[in-house]
Amino acid sequence: MSAALHGHLNVVEFLVQNNANINLASNTGWTALMSAAQNGHLNVVEFLVQNDANINHANNDGITALMTAAQMGHLNVVEFLVQNGAQIDHADNIGWTALMLAALHGHLNVVEFLVQNGANINLADNNGNTALMSAAFNGYLNVVEFLFQNGANINLASNTGWTALMVAALHGHLNVVEFLFQNGANINLANNNGNTALMVVDQRRHPDIVKFLLSKLTIINILIEPRYFEMKPYILTESLKRPDFVIGLALIGVSLYGLYKLAHYKKS
């Protein structure tokens, strides 16, 4: 395994030719093939597979050689493994797949290859998280765009009700938030705690996202959800800058002075 890990093909060849067990696993279930794949040693991977290494062996966490290669962005290794029978949608113990791992780490070329070779783009892990959510989490706009263009469900929610839009908003990725909204992400969806994308944003760290999301809400959306004001006083003060919001308040007889005082009281 050590020789495979460090890419020493001549040593690996010698050991195999002298009856080393090619599929022997460590206490954590790692094999020589997995070690070589993780570190991108394609020549070692090729030799091991050609000499009957189990391409779909999973370690104690359910991770395979394909998954570790995808996570590290080794496209040439991923291509070889898939072309030689690696199970593309195999999931580990927590439900992660090679596609999710590649998306999480922003490896667009690996994501493209996996999808083009049949990876299920909308598979979810044990918590209901998808590859799209993983890419949104780390702000990889190019991966988000590709996944959406190839059929990713933009409004799919995790087991706790979180969507890709909420995840991107929480972590401050404005470009991802804008793309998702412009392509049909529902700004009014709420997670299991009743929070929308606007509610989960840290207004002090990401005021640009607050402003963007607020600009996309209608006056009705804002008025029927009192928690926008209770949780985010900044939202109220920003709303008062919108002519349509002010006119709407006047039409229903709400005191602008009272709302202004409330906003400044909550900010202090």
PDB file of C-alpha atoms in Angstrom:
ATOM      1  CA  MET A   1       0.000   0.000   0.000  1.00  0.00           C
ATOM      2  CA  SER A   2       2.823   2.387   0.834  1.00  0.00           C
ATOM      3  CA  ALA A   3       4.371   1.897  -2.604  1.00  0.00           C
ATOM      4  CA  ALA A   4       0.995   2.536  -4.270  1.00  0.00           C
ATOM      5  CA  LEU A   5       0.364   5.596  -2.095  1.00  0.00           C
ATOM      6  CA  HIS A   6       3.604   7.210  -3.237  1.00  0.00           C
ATOM      7  CA  GLY A   7       3.324   6.125  -6.860  1.00  0.00           C
ATOM      8  CA  HIS A   8       6.298   3.756  -6.980  1.00  0.00           C
ATOM      9  CA  LEU A   9       5.128   1.603  -9.871  1.00  0.00           C
ATOM     10  CA  ASN A  10       8.289  -0.505 -10.095  1.00  0.00           C
ATOM     11  CA  VAL A  11       7.959  -1.473  -6.435  1.00  0.00           C
ATOM     12  CA  VAL A  12       4.250  -2.246  -6.839  1.00  0.00           C
ATOM     13  CA  GLU A  13       5.006  -4.433  -9.868  1.00  0.00           C
ATOM     14  CA  PHE A  14       7.744  -6.312  -8.015  1.00  0.00           C
ATOM     15  CA  LEU A  15       5.536  -6.948  -4.982  1.00  0.00           C
ATOM     16  CA  VAL A  16       2.587  -8.185  -7.062  1.00  0.00           C
ATOM     17  CA  GLN A  17       4.850 -10.437  -9.112  1.00  0.00           C
ATOM     18  CA  ASN A  18       6.061 -11.912  -5.830  1.00  0.00           C
ATOM     19  CA  ASN A  19       2.576 -12.784  -4.618  1.00  0.00           C
ATOM     20  CA  ALA A  20       1.641  -9.694  -2.617  1.00  0.00           C
ATOM     21  CA  ASN A  21      -2.124  -9.751  -1.937  1.00  0.00           C
ATOM     22  CA  ILE A  22      -3.370  -7.018  -4.264  1.00  0.00           C
ATOM     23  CA  ASN A  23      -6.712  -6.665  -2.468  1.00  0.00           C
ATOM     24  CA  LEU A  24      -5.425  -6.730   1.101  1.00  0.00           C
ATOM     25  CA  ALA A  25      -7.068  -3.950   3.115  1.00  0.00           C
ATOM     26  CA  SER A  26      -5.865  -1.953   6.111  1.00  0.00           C
ATOM     27  CA  ASN A  27      -7.728  -1.849   9.426  1.00  0.00           C
ATOM     28  CA  THR A  28      -9.777   1.028   8.029  1.00  0.00           C
ATOM     29  CA  GLY A  29     -10.500  -0.808   4.795  1.00  0.00           C
ATOM     30  CA  TRP A  30      -8.093   1.005   2.486  1.00  0.00           C
ATOM     31  CA  THR A  31      -6.461  -0.926  -0.343  1.00  0.00           C
ATOM     32  CA  ALA A  32      -3.476  -0.218  -2.572  1.00  0.00           C
ATOM     33  CA  LEU A  33      -5.842   0.785  -5.380  1.00  0.00           C
ATOM     34  CA  MET A  34      -7.613   3.342  -3.214  1.00  0.00           C
ATOM     35  CA  SER A  35      -4.305   4.830  -2.068  1.00  0.00           C
ATOM     36  CA  ALA A  36      -3.035   5.166  -5.629  1.00  0.00           C
ATOM     37  CA  ALA A  37      -6.338   6.665  -6.798  1.00  0.00           C
ATOM     38  CA  GLN A  38      -6.409   9.222  -3.986  1.00  0.00           C
ATOM     39  CA  ASN A  39      -2.992  10.529  -4.975  1.00  0.00           C
ATOM     40  CA  GLY A  40      -3.591  10.484  -8.713  1.00  0.00           C
ATOM     41  CA  HIS A  41      -1.069   7.821  -9.656  1.00  0.00           C
ATOM     42  CA  LEU A  42      -2.740   6.670 -12.864  1.00  0.00           C
ATOM     43  CA  ASN A  43       0.017   4.256 -13.896  1.00  0.00           C
ATOM     44  CA  VAL A  44      -0.254   2.437 -10.567  1.00  0.00           C
ATOM     45  CA  VAL A  45      -4.059   2.408 -10.763  1.00  0.00           C
ATOM     46  CA  GLU A  46      -3.909   0.930 -14.268  1.00  0.00           C
ATOM     47  CA  PHE A  47      -1.471  -1.789 -13.233  1.00  0.00           C
ATOM     48  CA  LEU A  48      -3.481  -2.762 -10.166  1.00  0.00           C
ATOM     49  CA  VAL A  49      -6.789  -2.945 -12.051  1.00  0.00           C
ATOM     50  CA  GLN A  50      -5.195  -4.943 -14.859  1.00  0.00           C
ATOM     51  CA  ASN A  51      -3.989  -7.382 -12.206  1.00  0.00           C
ATOM     52  CA  ASP A  52      -7.424  -7.940 -10.696  1.00  0.00           C
ATOM     53  CA  ALA A  53      -7.605  -5.285  -7.996  1.00  0.00           C
ATOM     54  CA  ASN A  54     -11.233  -4.985  -6.835  1.00  0.00           C
ATOM     55  CA  ILE A  55     -12.281  -1.715  -8.444  1.00  0.00           C
ATOM     56  CA  ASN A  56     -15.454  -1.374  -6.346  1.00  0.00           C
ATOM     57  CA  HIS A  57     -14.008  -2.261  -2.955  1.00  0.00           C
ATOM     58  CA  ALA A  58     -15.240   0.147  -0.269  1.00  0.00           C
ATOM     59  CA  ASN A  59     -13.425   1.008   2.951  1.00  0.00           C
ATOM     60  CA  ASN A  60     -15.002   1.050   6.407  1.00  0.00           C
ATOM     61  CA  ASP A  61     -16.697   4.363   5.603  1.00  0.00           C
ATOM     62  CA  GLY A  62     -18.094   3.043   2.331  1.00  0.00           C
ATOM     63  CA  ILE A  63     -15.670   5.076   0.208  1.00  0.00           C
ATOM     64  CA  THR A  64     -14.360   3.607  -3.059  1.00  0.00           C
ATOM     65  CA  ALA A  65     -11.339   4.355  -5.250  1.00  0.00           C
ATOM     66  CA  LEU A  66     -13.580   6.318  -7.631  1.00  0.00           C
ATOM     67  CA  MET A  67     -14.915   8.489  -4.829  1.00  0.00           C
ATOM     68  CA  THR A  68     -11.502   9.396  -3.459  1.00  0.00           C
ATOM     69  CA  ALA A  69     -10.187  10.185  -6.954  1.00  0.00           C
ATOM     70  CA  ALA A  70     -13.231  12.379  -7.630  1.00  0.00           C
ATOM     71  CA  GLN A  71     -12.823  14.202  -4.323  1.00  0.00           C
ATOM     72  CA  MET A  72      -9.214  15.032  -5.142  1.00  0.00           C
ATOM     73  CA  GLY A  73     -10.006  16.048  -8.726  1.00  0.00           C
ATOM     74  CA  HIS A  74      -7.931  13.412 -10.518  1.00  0.00           C
ATOM     75  CA  LEU A  75      -9.877  13.342 -13.783  1.00  0.00           C
ATOM     76  CA  ASN A  76      -7.623  10.851 -15.574  1.00  0.00           C
ATOM     77  CA  VAL A  77      -7.996   8.359 -12.726  1.00  0.00           C
ATOM     78  CA  VAL A  78     -11.762   8.909 -12.589  1.00  0.00           C
ATOM     79  CA  GLU A  79     -12.035   8.307 -16.335  1.00  0.00           C
ATOM     80  CA  PHE A  80     -10.025   5.083 -16.170  1.00  0.00           C
ATOM     81  CA  LEU A  81     -11.969   3.709 -13.215  1.00  0.00           C
ATOM     82  CA  VAL A  82     -15.371   4.431 -14.765  1.00  0.00           C
ATOM     83  CA  GLN A  83     -14.308   2.960 -18.092  1.00  0.00           C
ATOM     84  CA  ASN A  84     -13.228  -0.189 -16.264  1.00  0.00           C
ATOM     85  CA  GLY A  85     -16.399  -0.823 -14.311  1.00  0.00           C
ATOM     86  CA  ALA A  86     -16.390   1.456 -11.273  1.00  0.00           C
ATOM     87  CA  GLN A  87     -19.933   1.958  -9.955  1.00  0.00           C
ATOM     88  CA  ILE A  88     -20.545   5.619 -10.688  1.00  0.00           C
ATOM     89  CA  ASP A  89     -23.422   6.159  -8.233  1.00  0.00           C
ATOM     90  CA  HIS A  90     -22.046   4.108  -5.350  1.00  0.00           C
ATOM     91  CA  ALA A  91     -22.804   5.892  -2.062  1.00  0.00           C
ATOM     92  CA  ASP A  92     -20.757   5.744   1.128  1.00  0.00           C
ATOM     93  CA  ASN A  93     -22.140   5.225   4.638  1.00  0.00           C
ATOM     94  CA  ILE A  94     -23.580   8.739   4.802  1.00  0.00           C
ATOM     95  CA  GLY A  95     -24.915   8.697   1.266  1.00  0.00           C
ATOM     96  CA  TRP A  96     -22.207  10.682  -0.501  1.00  0.00           C
ATOM     97  CA  THR A  97     -21.377   9.819  -4.110  1.00  0.00           C
ATOM     98  CA  ALA A  98     -18.405  10.613  -6.337  1.00  0.00           C
ATOM     99  CA  LEU A  99     -20.456  13.375  -8.000  1.00  0.00           C
ATOM    100  CA  MET A 100     -21.292  15.040  -4.688  1.00  0.00           C
ATOM    101  CA  LEU A 101     -17.640  14.976  -3.605  1.00  0.00           C
ATOM    102  CA  ALA A 102     -16.436  16.425  -6.904  1.00  0.00           C
ATOM    103  CA  ALA A 103     -19.101  19.152  -6.728  1.00  0.00           C
ATOM    104  CA  LEU A 104     -18.272  20.003  -3.105  1.00  0.00           C
ATOM    105  CA  HIS A 105     -14.632  20.569  -4.013  1.00  0.00           C
ATOM    106  CA  GLY A 106     -15.319  22.437  -7.253  1.00  0.00           C
ATOM    107  CA  HIS A 107     -13.816  19.950  -9.702  1.00  0.00           C
ATOM    108  CA  LEU A 108     -15.892  20.940 -12.723  1.00  0.00           C
ATOM    109  CA  ASN A 109     -14.107  18.650 -15.180  1.00  0.00           C
ATOM    110  CA  VAL A 110     -14.772  15.637 -12.956  1.00  0.00           C
ATOM    111  CA  VAL A 111     -18.398  16.691 -12.448  1.00  0.00           C
ATOM    112  CA  GLU A 112     -18.868  17.017 -16.215  1.00  0.00           C
ATOM    113  CA  PHE A 113     -17.370  13.589 -16.900  1.00  0.00           C
ATOM    114  CA  LEU A 114     -19.435  11.852 -14.232  1.00  0.00           C
ATOM    115  CA  VAL A 115     -22.702  13.418 -15.396  1.00  0.00           C
ATOM    116  CA  GLN A 116     -21.940  12.689 -19.037  1.00  0.00           C
ATOM    117  CA  ASN A 117     -21.333   9.065 -18.070  1.00  0.00           C
ATOM    118  CA  GLY A 118     -24.601   8.556 -16.264  1.00  0.00           C
ATOM    119  CA  ALA A 119     -24.163   9.849 -12.718  1.00  0.00           C
ATOM    120  CA  ASN A 120     -27.565  10.600 -11.163  1.00  0.00           C
ATOM    121  CA  ILE A 121     -27.530  14.363 -10.760  1.00  0.00           C
ATOM    122  CA  ASN A 122     -30.354  14.513  -8.203  1.00  0.00           C
ATOM    123  CA  LEU A 123     -29.254  11.761  -5.838  1.00  0.00           C
ATOM    124  CA  ALA A 124     -29.324  12.906  -2.213  1.00  0.00           C
ATOM    125  CA  ASP A 125     -27.233  11.792   0.750  1.00  0.00           C
ATOM    126  CA  ASN A 126     -28.678  10.517   4.032  1.00  0.00           C
ATOM    127  CA  ASN A 127     -29.494  14.100   5.028  1.00  0.00           C
ATOM    128  CA  GLY A 128     -31.143  14.925   1.724  1.00  0.00           C
ATOM    129  CA  ASN A 129     -28.260  17.018   0.378  1.00  0.00           C
ATOM    130  CA  THR A 130     -27.529  16.927  -3.355  1.00  0.00           C
ATOM    131  CA  ALA A 131     -24.542  17.716  -5.566  1.00  0.00           C
ATOM    132  CA  LEU A 132     -26.126  21.100  -6.377  1.00  0.00           C
ATOM    133  CA  MET A 133     -26.346  21.970  -2.681  1.00  0.00           C
ATOM    134  CA  SER A 134     -22.733  20.881  -2.201  1.00  0.00           C
ATOM    135  CA  ALA A 135     -21.513  23.186  -4.968  1.00  0.00           C
ATOM    136  CA  ALA A 136     -23.677  26.047  -3.660  1.00  0.00           C
ATOM    137  CA  PHE A 137     -22.258  25.518  -0.152  1.00  0.00           C
ATOM    138  CA  ASN A 138     -18.749  26.392  -1.321  1.00  0.00           C
ATOM    139  CA  GLY A 139     -19.769  28.929  -3.948  1.00  0.00           C
ATOM    140  CA  TYR A 140     -18.644  27.083  -7.072  1.00  0.00           C
ATOM    141  CA  LEU A 141     -20.787  28.944  -9.584  1.00  0.00           C
ATOM    142  CA  ASN A 142     -19.441  27.087 -12.624  1.00  0.00           C
ATOM    143  CA  VAL A 143     -20.385  23.756 -11.062  1.00  0.00           C
ATOM    144  CA  VAL A 144     -23.804  25.079 -10.026  1.00  0.00           C
ATOM    145  CA  GLU A 145     -24.433  26.311 -13.581  1.00  0.00           C
ATOM    146  CA  PHE A 146     -23.429  22.983 -15.133  1.00  0.00           C
ATOM    147  CA  LEU A 147     -25.531  20.925 -12.745  1.00  0.00           C
ATOM    148  CA  PHE A 148     -28.591  23.114 -13.300  1.00  0.00           C
ATOM    149  CA  GLN A 149     -28.158  23.035 -17.081  1.00  0.00           C
ATOM    150  CA  ASN A 150     -28.030  19.245 -16.910  1.00  0.00           C
ATOM    151  CA  GLY A 151     -31.192  18.707 -14.914  1.00  0.00           C
ATOM    152  CA  ALA A 152     -30.440  19.411 -11.261  1.00  0.00           C
ATOM    153  CA  ASN A 153     -33.653  20.206  -9.358  1.00  0.00           C
ATOM    154  CA  ILE A 154     -33.078  23.778  -8.233  1.00  0.00           C
ATOM    155  CA  ASN A 155     -35.746  23.767  -5.504  1.00  0.00           C
ATOM    156  CA  LEU A 156     -35.049  20.333  -4.065  1.00  0.00           C
ATOM    157  CA  ALA A 157     -34.838  20.549  -0.263  1.00  0.00           C
ATOM    158  CA  SER A 158     -32.821  18.547   2.246  1.00  0.00           C
ATOM    159  CA  ASN A 159     -34.382  16.601   5.115  1.00  0.00           C
ATOM    160  CA  THR A 160     -34.298  19.794   7.175  1.00  0.00           C
ATOM    161  CA  GLY A 161     -35.835  21.855   4.382  1.00  0.00           C
ATOM    162  CA  TRP A 162     -32.709  23.622   3.176  1.00  0.00           C
ATOM    163  CA  THR A 163     -32.401  24.437  -0.529  1.00  0.00           C
ATOM    164  CA  ALA A 164     -29.361  25.353  -2.613  1.00  0.00           C
ATOM    165  CA  LEU A 165     -30.491  29.001  -2.489  1.00  0.00           C
ATOM    166  CA  MET A 166     -30.581  29.006   1.315  1.00  0.00           C
ATOM    167  CA  VAL A 167     -27.174  27.344   1.527  1.00  0.00           C
ATOM    168  CA  ALA A 168     -25.601  29.844  -0.878  1.00  0.00           C
ATOM    169  CA  ALA A 169     -27.210  32.768   0.954  1.00  0.00           C
ATOM    170  CA  LEU A 170     -26.040  31.556   4.366  1.00  0.00           C
ATOM    171  CA  HIS A 171     -22.445  31.258   3.182  1.00  0.00           C
ATOM    172  CA  GLY A 172     -22.356  34.586   1.377  1.00  0.00           C
ATOM    173  CA  HIS A 173     -22.100  33.510  -2.258  1.00  0.00           C
ATOM    174  CA  LEU A 174     -23.939  36.343  -3.998  1.00  0.00           C
ATOM    175  CA  ASN A 175     -23.146  35.195  -7.542  1.00  0.00           C
ATOM    176  CA  VAL A 176     -24.624  31.771  -6.803  1.00  0.00           C
ATOM    177  CA  VAL A 177     -27.678  33.327  -5.141  1.00  0.00           C
ATOM    178  CA  GLU A 178     -28.255  35.536  -8.186  1.00  0.00           C
ATOM    179  CA  PHE A 179     -27.903  32.633 -10.622  1.00  0.00           C
ATOM    180  CA  LEU A 180     -30.231  30.367  -8.671  1.00  0.00           C
ATOM    181  CA  PHE A 181     -32.896  33.056  -8.338  1.00  0.00           C
ATOM    182  CA  GLN A 182     -32.680  34.006 -12.016  1.00  0.00           C
ATOM    183  CA  ASN A 183     -33.187  30.356 -12.917  1.00  0.00           C
ATOM    184  CA  GLY A 184     -36.271  29.672 -10.853  1.00  0.00           C
ATOM    185  CA  ALA A 185     -35.170  29.173  -7.258  1.00  0.00           C
ATOM    186  CA  ASN A 186     -38.161  29.886  -5.022  1.00  0.00           C
ATOM    187  CA  ILE A 187     -37.228  32.766  -2.740  1.00  0.00           C
ATOM    188  CA  ASN A 188     -40.214  32.134  -0.470  1.00  0.00           C
ATOM    189  CA  LEU A 189     -39.478  28.506   0.416  1.00  0.00           C
ATOM    190  CA  ALA A 190     -38.863  27.988   4.131  1.00  0.00           C
ATOM    191  CA  ASN A 191     -36.848  25.294   5.883  1.00  0.00           C
ATOM    192  CA  ASN A 192     -38.148  23.129   8.718  1.00  0.00           C
ATOM    193  CA  ASN A 193     -37.562  25.990  11.166  1.00  0.00           C
ATOM    194  CA  GLY A 194     -39.685  28.298   9.045  1.00  0.00           C
ATOM    195  CA  ASN A 195     -36.731  30.337   7.797  1.00  0.00           C
ATOM    196  CA  THR A 196     -36.424  31.552   4.209  1.00  0.00           C
ATOM    197  CA  ALA A 197     -33.193  32.367   2.367  1.00  0.00           C
ATOM    198  CA  LEU A 198     -33.468  35.991   3.501  1.00  0.00           C
ATOM    199  CA  MET A 199     -33.847  34.971   7.137  1.00  0.00           C
ATOM    200  CA  VAL A 200     -30.725  32.826   7.265  1.00  0.00           C
ATOM    201  CA  VAL A 201     -28.369  35.510   5.945  1.00  0.00           C
ATOM    202  CA  ASP A 202     -26.012  37.240   8.378  1.00  0.00           C
ATOM    203  CA  GLN A 203     -26.991  40.846   7.613  1.00  0.00           C
ATOM    204  CA  ARG A 204     -23.744  42.264   9.007  1.00  0.00           C
ATOM    205  CA  ARG A 205     -21.458  39.970   7.006  1.00  0.00           C
ATOM    206  CA  HIS A 206     -23.474  39.755   3.796  1.00  0.00           C
ATOM    207  CA  PRO A 207     -25.557  42.935   3.374  1.00  0.00           C
ATOM    208  CA  ASP A 208     -25.258  42.595  -0.415  1.00  0.00           C
ATOM    209  CA  ILE A 209     -27.192  39.321  -0.320  1.00  0.00           C
ATOM    210  CA  VAL A 210     -29.818  40.805   1.997  1.00  0.00           C
ATOM    211  CA  LYS A 211     -30.309  43.697  -0.418  1.00  0.00           C
ATOM    212  CA  PHE A 212     -30.519  41.393  -3.426  1.00  0.00           C
ATOM    213  CA  LEU A 213     -33.053  39.030  -1.870  1.00  0.00           C
ATOM    214  CA  LEU A 214     -35.087  41.886  -0.456  1.00  0.00           C
ATOM    215  CA  SER A 215     -35.230  43.549  -3.872  1.00  0.00           C
ATOM    216  CA  LYS A 216     -36.818  40.379  -5.262  1.00  0.00           C
ATOM    217  CA  LEU A 217     -39.557  40.130  -2.631  1.00  0.00           C
ATOM    218  CA  THR A 218     -42.896  41.765  -3.282  1.00  0.00           C
ATOM    219  CA  ILE A 219     -44.459  44.080  -0.737  1.00  0.00           C
ATOM    220  CA  ILE A 220     -46.970  41.311   0.074  1.00  0.00           C
ATOM    221  CA  ASN A 221     -44.184  38.819   0.760  1.00  0.00           C
ATOM    222  CA  ILE A 222     -42.634  41.217   3.234  1.00  0.00           C
ATOM    223  CA  LEU A 223     -45.813  42.323   4.975  1.00  0.00           C
ATOM    224  CA  ILE A 224     -47.257  38.846   5.546  1.00  0.00           C
ATOM    225  CA  GLU A 225     -44.091  37.626   7.244  1.00  0.00           C
ATOM    226  CA  PRO A 226     -43.636  39.651  10.461  1.00  0.00           C
ATOM    227  CA  ARG A 227     -40.503  37.716  11.345  1.00  0.00           C
ATOM    228  CA  TYR A 228     -38.655  39.589   8.617  1.00  0.00           C
ATOM    229  CA  PHE A 229     -38.909  42.607  10.880  1.00  0.00           C
ATOM    230  CA  GLU A 230     -38.558  40.782  14.192  1.00  0.00           C
ATOM    231  CA  MET A 231     -35.413  38.909  13.166  1.00  0.00           C
ATOM    232  CA  LYS A 232     -33.793  41.390  10.791  1.00  0.00           C
ATOM    233  CA  PRO A 233     -34.404  45.073  11.623  1.00  0.00           C
ATOM    234  CA  TYR A 234     -32.054  45.908   8.755  1.00  0.00           C
ATOM    235  CA  ILE A 235     -34.688  44.491   6.416  1.00  0.00           C
ATOM    236  CA  LEU A 236     -37.231  46.991   7.668  1.00  0.00           C
ATOM    237  CA  THR A 237     -34.964  49.995   7.191  1.00  0.00           C
ATOM    238  CA  GLU A 238     -34.030  48.797   3.703  1.00  0.00           C
ATOM    239  CA  SER A 239     -37.687  48.194   2.858  1.00  0.00           C
ATOM    240  CA  LEU A 240     -38.557  51.768   3.762  1.00  0.00           C
ATOM    241  CA  LYS A 241     -36.255  52.906   0.943  1.00  0.00           C
ATOM    242  CA  ARG A 242     -38.506  51.197  -1.613  1.00  0.00           C
ATOM    243  CA  PRO A 243     -41.238  53.450  -3.051  1.00  0.00           C
ATOM    244  CA  ASP A 244     -43.566  50.500  -3.702  1.00  0.00           C
ATOM    245  CA  PHE A 245     -43.218  49.393  -0.096  1.00  0.00           C
ATOM    246  CA  VAL A 246     -43.915  52.858   1.308  1.00  0.00           C
ATOM    247  CA  ILE A 247     -46.945  53.341  -0.954  1.00  0.00           C
ATOM    248  CA  GLY A 248     -48.272  49.929  -0.007  1.00  0.00           C
ATOM    249  CA  LEU A 249     -47.958  50.694   3.672  1.00  0.00           C
ATOM    250  CA  ALA A 250     -49.784  53.978   3.213  1.00  0.00           C
ATOM    251  CA  LEU A 251     -52.607  52.252   1.357  1.00  0.00           C
ATOM    252  CA  ILE A 252     -53.216  49.865   4.227  1.00  0.00           C
ATOM    253  CA  GLY A 253     -52.907  52.596   6.820  1.00  0.00           C
ATOM    254  CA  VAL A 254     -49.630  51.610   8.480  1.00  0.00           C
ATOM    255  CA  SER A 255     -47.797  54.390  10.285  1.00  0.00           C
ATOM    256  CA  LEU A 256     -44.502  55.026   8.505  1.00  0.00           C
ATOM    257  CA  TYR A 257     -43.225  56.974  11.510  1.00  0.00           C
ATOM    258  CA  GLY A 258     -44.015  54.045  13.781  1.00  0.00           C
ATOM    259  CA  LEU A 259     -42.191  51.568  11.558  1.00  0.00           C
ATOM    260  CA  TYR A 260     -39.222  53.933  11.258  1.00  0.00           C
ATOM    261  CA  LYS A 261     -38.985  54.251  15.042  1.00  0.00           C
ATOM    262  CA  LEU A 262     -39.328  50.469  15.418  1.00  0.00           C
ATOM    263  CA  ALA A 263     -36.460  49.851  13.020  1.00  0.00           C
ATOM    264  CA  HIS A 264     -34.169  52.294  14.778  1.00  0.00           C
ATOM    265  CA  TYR A 265     -35.187  51.008  18.203  1.00  0.00           C
ATOM    266  CA  LYS A 266     -34.332  47.405  17.213  1.00  0.00           C
ATOM    267  CA  LYS A 267     -30.994  48.500  15.744  1.00  0.00           C
ATOM    268  CA  SER A 268     -29.945  50.241  18.944  1.00  0.00           C
TER     269      SER A 268
END
